[in-house]
Amino acid sequence: MIQIRPLSRDQSVPMDLLLLADPSKEKVLAYIQSGSCYVAFHEQELIGVYVLSSRSQHTVEIMNVAVKESWQGKGIGKQLVRHAITEAKTAGAHTIEIGTGNSSIHQLALYQKCGFRLTSIDHDFFLKHYDEPIYENGIQCMDMVRLSYVLQAD
Ligand code: COA
C-alpha cells in the first residue's frame, strides 16, 4: 500500500529520483519551480515522484515520473500516472501531455496502458537540448515522442 501526496514545503526535493527520469539537473531545477511535485511513500520510504506543470489554461504536462529502482516493475509507475490524471481532472484540465524519448520503450508502454495516445514527434529534441548522447535499450535517444490524454474536448 502506497500513499501519494504533494511534496510538503519542509521536504526537500527528491533530486536523486527526479534525475532517473531526466539526466539534466539544470532542467529539473527549472521545471520543479513552476510545477507541483508529488511524492509516493511506502511507510516512511520515499519511492516515487512526479511533477505536474501547467502548460496553458486547460493543458497540464507530466514533466517527470520516476520510481526508485528497487521498487520498479511493481505497478508504482502506473499508480503515479493514474494519480496525475485524477489531479489534472480535479484541477479542471482538458488535456494532459507527456513526452518521452524514442528509446524509452517501457515508458511508451506504460503511458499507452494508462490511456495516452501518441500525438507528435519533436525530431532531434534530445540532440539539440542535451550535451551528452543518451542510449537506452541499445537505441539512441534522439526524438521526443509526445503523448496526450484527453479528459474532455475543448
Ligand atoms: N520491462 C518491461 N516493461 C516494463 C518494465 C520492464 N522492466 N517496467 C515497466 N514496464 C512497463 C510495462 O508495460 C508495465 O505494464 P504491465 O504492468 O501491464 O506489464 C508498465 O510499464 C507499468 O509498470 P510499473 O510497474 O507501473 O512501472 P514502474 O513502477 O517500474 O515505473 C517508470 C515505470 C518508467 C516510472 C520507472 O521504470 C522509472 O522510474 N524509470 C526511470 C525514470 C524514467 O525513465 N521516467 C520516465 C521519463 S519519460
Short mmCIF file of C-alpha atoms and ligand atoms in Angstrom, two decimals:
data_model
loop_
_atom_site.label_atom_id
_atom_site.label_comp_id
_atom_site.label_asym_id
_atom_site.label_seq_id
_atom_site.Cartn_x
_atom_site.Cartn_y
_atom_site.Cartn_z
CA MET A 1 0.00 0.00 0.00
CA ILE A 2 1.50 3.32 -1.02
CA GLN A 3 0.47 6.91 -0.33
CA ILE A 4 0.83 9.63 -2.93
CA ARG A 5 0.72 13.25 -1.77
CA PRO A 6 2.05 16.69 -2.70
CA LEU A 7 5.59 17.35 -1.52
CA SER A 8 5.27 19.43 1.62
CA ARG A 9 7.08 22.75 1.96
CA ASP A 10 9.50 21.43 4.60
CA GLN A 11 10.51 18.40 2.48
CA SER A 12 13.47 18.60 0.16
CA VAL A 13 13.01 17.74 -3.49
CA PRO A 14 13.95 14.07 -4.20
CA MET A 15 16.59 15.03 -6.77
CA ASP A 16 18.09 11.52 -6.99
CA LEU A 17 14.71 10.18 -8.16
CA LEU A 18 13.98 13.10 -10.49
CA LEU A 19 17.35 12.58 -12.17
CA LEU A 20 16.35 9.00 -13.05
CA ALA A 21 13.83 10.47 -15.48
CA ASP A 22 15.85 13.42 -16.71
CA PRO A 23 19.66 13.49 -16.66
CA SER A 24 19.79 17.29 -16.66
CA LYS A 25 19.81 18.72 -13.11
CA GLU A 26 19.53 22.18 -14.61
CA LYS A 27 16.29 21.30 -16.46
CA VAL A 28 14.84 19.50 -13.42
CA LEU A 29 15.54 22.53 -11.21
CA ALA A 30 13.87 24.79 -13.76
CA TYR A 31 10.60 22.85 -14.10
CA ILE A 32 10.34 21.93 -10.44
CA GLN A 33 9.99 25.68 -9.75
CA SER A 34 6.94 26.06 -11.95
CA GLY A 35 5.29 22.69 -11.32
CA SER A 36 3.75 20.77 -8.45
CA CYS A 37 5.79 17.88 -7.14
CA TYR A 38 4.03 14.77 -5.81
CA VAL A 39 5.75 12.02 -3.87
CA ALA A 40 4.87 8.38 -3.20
CA PHE A 41 5.68 6.81 0.13
CA HIS A 42 5.71 3.22 1.32
CA GLU A 43 5.62 3.66 5.08
CA GLN A 44 8.48 6.19 5.67
CA GLU A 45 10.33 5.39 2.44
CA LEU A 46 10.06 7.82 -0.47
CA ILE A 47 9.76 5.55 -3.51
CA GLY A 48 8.33 7.63 -6.33
CA VAL A 49 7.82 11.11 -7.68
CA TYR A 50 6.09 13.02 -10.44
CA VAL A 51 5.81 16.67 -11.41
CA LEU A 52 2.66 18.22 -12.83
CA SER A 53 3.07 21.51 -14.64
CA SER A 54 0.56 23.82 -16.25
CA ARG A 55 1.19 24.44 -19.97
CA SER A 56 -1.86 26.54 -20.81
CA GLN A 57 -5.29 27.27 -19.37
CA HIS A 58 -6.62 23.74 -19.93
CA THR A 59 -3.49 21.71 -20.51
CA VAL A 60 -1.14 20.23 -17.95
CA GLU A 61 2.01 18.24 -18.50
CA ILE A 62 3.54 15.43 -16.50
CA MET A 63 7.15 16.56 -16.57
CA ASN A 64 8.85 13.76 -14.71
CA VAL A 65 7.74 10.41 -13.35
CA ALA A 66 10.22 8.21 -11.57
CA VAL A 67 10.20 5.20 -9.26
CA LYS A 68 13.10 4.16 -7.02
CA GLU A 69 14.99 1.38 -8.81
CA SER A 70 14.32 -1.30 -6.15
CA TRP A 71 10.56 -0.57 -6.48
CA GLN A 72 10.31 -0.56 -10.27
CA GLY A 73 8.14 -3.14 -12.04
CA LYS A 74 5.62 -3.36 -9.16
CA GLY A 75 2.91 -1.11 -10.55
CA ILE A 76 4.02 2.11 -8.79
CA GLY A 77 4.63 3.97 -12.08
CA LYS A 78 1.08 3.17 -13.19
CA GLN A 79 -0.30 4.40 -9.86
CA LEU A 80 1.67 7.67 -10.21
CA VAL A 81 0.38 8.30 -13.74
CA ARG A 82 -3.21 7.48 -12.70
CA HIS A 83 -2.84 9.82 -9.72
CA ALA A 84 -1.63 12.58 -12.06
CA ILE A 85 -4.69 12.02 -14.27
CA THR A 86 -7.01 12.36 -11.25
CA GLU A 87 -5.20 15.51 -10.05
CA ALA A 88 -5.42 17.07 -13.53
CA LYS A 89 -9.15 16.25 -13.71
CA THR A 90 -9.72 17.86 -10.30
CA ALA A 91 -7.83 20.95 -11.46
CA GLY A 92 -10.19 21.24 -14.43
CA ALA A 93 -7.66 20.37 -17.14
CA HIS A 94 -8.93 19.19 -20.51
CA THR A 95 -5.75 17.55 -21.73
CA ILE A 96 -2.70 16.00 -20.09
CA GLU A 97 0.51 15.81 -22.06
CA ILE A 98 3.64 13.79 -21.51
CA GLY A 99 6.81 13.49 -23.53
CA THR A 100 9.39 10.74 -23.63
CA GLY A 101 12.31 9.61 -25.72
CA ASN A 102 12.04 7.39 -28.81
CA SER A 103 14.26 4.89 -26.93
CA SER A 104 12.08 4.78 -23.79
CA ILE A 105 10.25 1.59 -24.72
CA HIS A 106 8.90 0.78 -21.24
CA GLN A 107 7.72 4.35 -20.69
CA LEU A 108 5.90 4.35 -24.05
CA ALA A 109 4.18 1.11 -22.99
CA LEU A 110 3.29 2.48 -19.56
CA TYR A 111 1.76 5.72 -20.84
CA GLN A 112 -0.31 3.96 -23.51
CA LYS A 113 -1.55 1.43 -20.92
CA CYS A 114 -2.70 4.45 -18.89
CA GLY A 115 -4.71 5.74 -21.87
CA PHE A 116 -2.31 8.22 -23.50
CA ARG A 117 -2.26 8.45 -27.32
CA LEU A 118 0.68 9.44 -29.50
CA THR A 119 0.28 12.99 -30.77
CA SER A 120 3.54 14.26 -32.27
CA ILE A 121 7.27 13.84 -32.57
CA ASP A 122 9.78 16.57 -31.81
CA HIS A 123 12.61 15.46 -34.05
CA ASP A 124 16.19 15.83 -32.72
CA PHE A 125 14.92 17.23 -29.39
CA PHE A 126 17.48 15.31 -27.32
CA LEU A 127 20.31 16.03 -29.76
CA LYS A 128 19.58 19.75 -29.55
CA HIS A 129 18.92 20.07 -25.83
CA TYR A 130 21.24 17.59 -24.11
CA ASP A 131 25.04 17.79 -24.14
CA GLU A 132 25.73 14.06 -23.78
CA PRO A 133 24.36 11.33 -26.08
CA ILE A 134 21.69 9.21 -24.34
CA TYR A 135 21.24 5.48 -25.09
CA GLU A 136 18.51 3.19 -23.76
CA ASN A 137 17.69 -0.35 -24.82
CA GLY A 138 20.52 -0.10 -27.36
CA ILE A 139 18.76 2.78 -29.13
CA GLN A 140 19.99 6.36 -29.26
CA CYS A 141 17.52 8.77 -27.75
CA MET A 142 17.11 11.49 -30.36
CA ASP A 143 13.44 12.38 -30.74
CA MET A 144 10.83 13.45 -28.18
CA VAL A 145 7.64 11.44 -28.61
CA ARG A 146 4.69 13.43 -27.30
CA LEU A 147 1.55 11.74 -25.98
CA SER A 148 -1.67 13.12 -24.64
CA TYR A 149 -4.68 12.05 -22.65
CA VAL A 150 -7.89 13.91 -23.40
CA LEU A 151 -10.10 14.38 -20.33
CA GLN A 152 -12.70 16.45 -22.17
CA ALA A 153 -12.93 18.17 -25.54
CA ASP A 154 -12.17 21.91 -25.55
N1 COA B 1 10.16 -4.33 -18.66
C1 COA B 1 9.09 -4.22 -19.49
N2 COA B 1 8.06 -3.37 -19.30
C2 COA B 1 8.09 -2.62 -18.20
C3 COA B 1 9.16 -2.67 -17.28
C4 COA B 1 10.21 -3.57 -17.54
N3 COA B 1 11.28 -3.69 -16.71
N4 COA B 1 8.91 -1.77 -16.31
C5 COA B 1 7.74 -1.18 -16.61
N5 COA B 1 7.24 -1.70 -17.77
C6 COA B 1 6.03 -1.28 -18.44
C7 COA B 1 5.06 -2.41 -18.55
O1 COA B 1 4.36 -2.21 -19.74
C8 COA B 1 4.14 -2.21 -17.34
O2 COA B 1 2.86 -2.64 -17.60
P1 COA B 1 2.28 -4.05 -17.02
O3 COA B 1 2.35 -3.90 -15.52
O4 COA B 1 0.89 -4.08 -17.55
O5 COA B 1 3.18 -5.11 -17.54
C9 COA B 1 4.11 -0.72 -17.22
O6 COA B 1 5.38 -0.27 -17.68
C10 COA B 1 3.86 -0.21 -15.82
O7 COA B 1 4.79 -0.76 -14.96
P2 COA B 1 5.02 -0.20 -13.49
O8 COA B 1 5.50 -1.33 -12.63
O9 COA B 1 3.83 0.56 -13.05
O10 COA B 1 6.23 0.82 -13.75
P3 COA B 1 7.35 1.26 -12.73
O11 COA B 1 6.83 1.34 -11.34
O12 COA B 1 8.56 0.47 -12.94
O13 COA B 1 7.60 2.75 -13.24
C11 COA B 1 8.96 4.10 -14.66
C12 COA B 1 7.91 2.99 -14.60
C13 COA B 1 9.24 4.42 -16.12
C14 COA B 1 8.42 5.34 -13.97
C15 COA B 1 10.22 3.57 -13.92
O14 COA B 1 10.73 2.48 -14.60
C16 COA B 1 11.30 4.63 -13.77
O15 COA B 1 11.33 5.35 -12.80
N6 COA B 1 12.22 4.68 -14.74
C17 COA B 1 13.31 5.67 -14.69
C18 COA B 1 12.79 7.07 -14.87
C19 COA B 1 12.12 7.28 -16.20
O16 COA B 1 12.57 6.83 -17.22
N7 COA B 1 10.98 8.03 -16.17
C20 COA B 1 10.20 8.36 -17.34
C21 COA B 1 10.77 9.53 -18.06
S1 COA B 1 9.85 9.85 -19.55
#
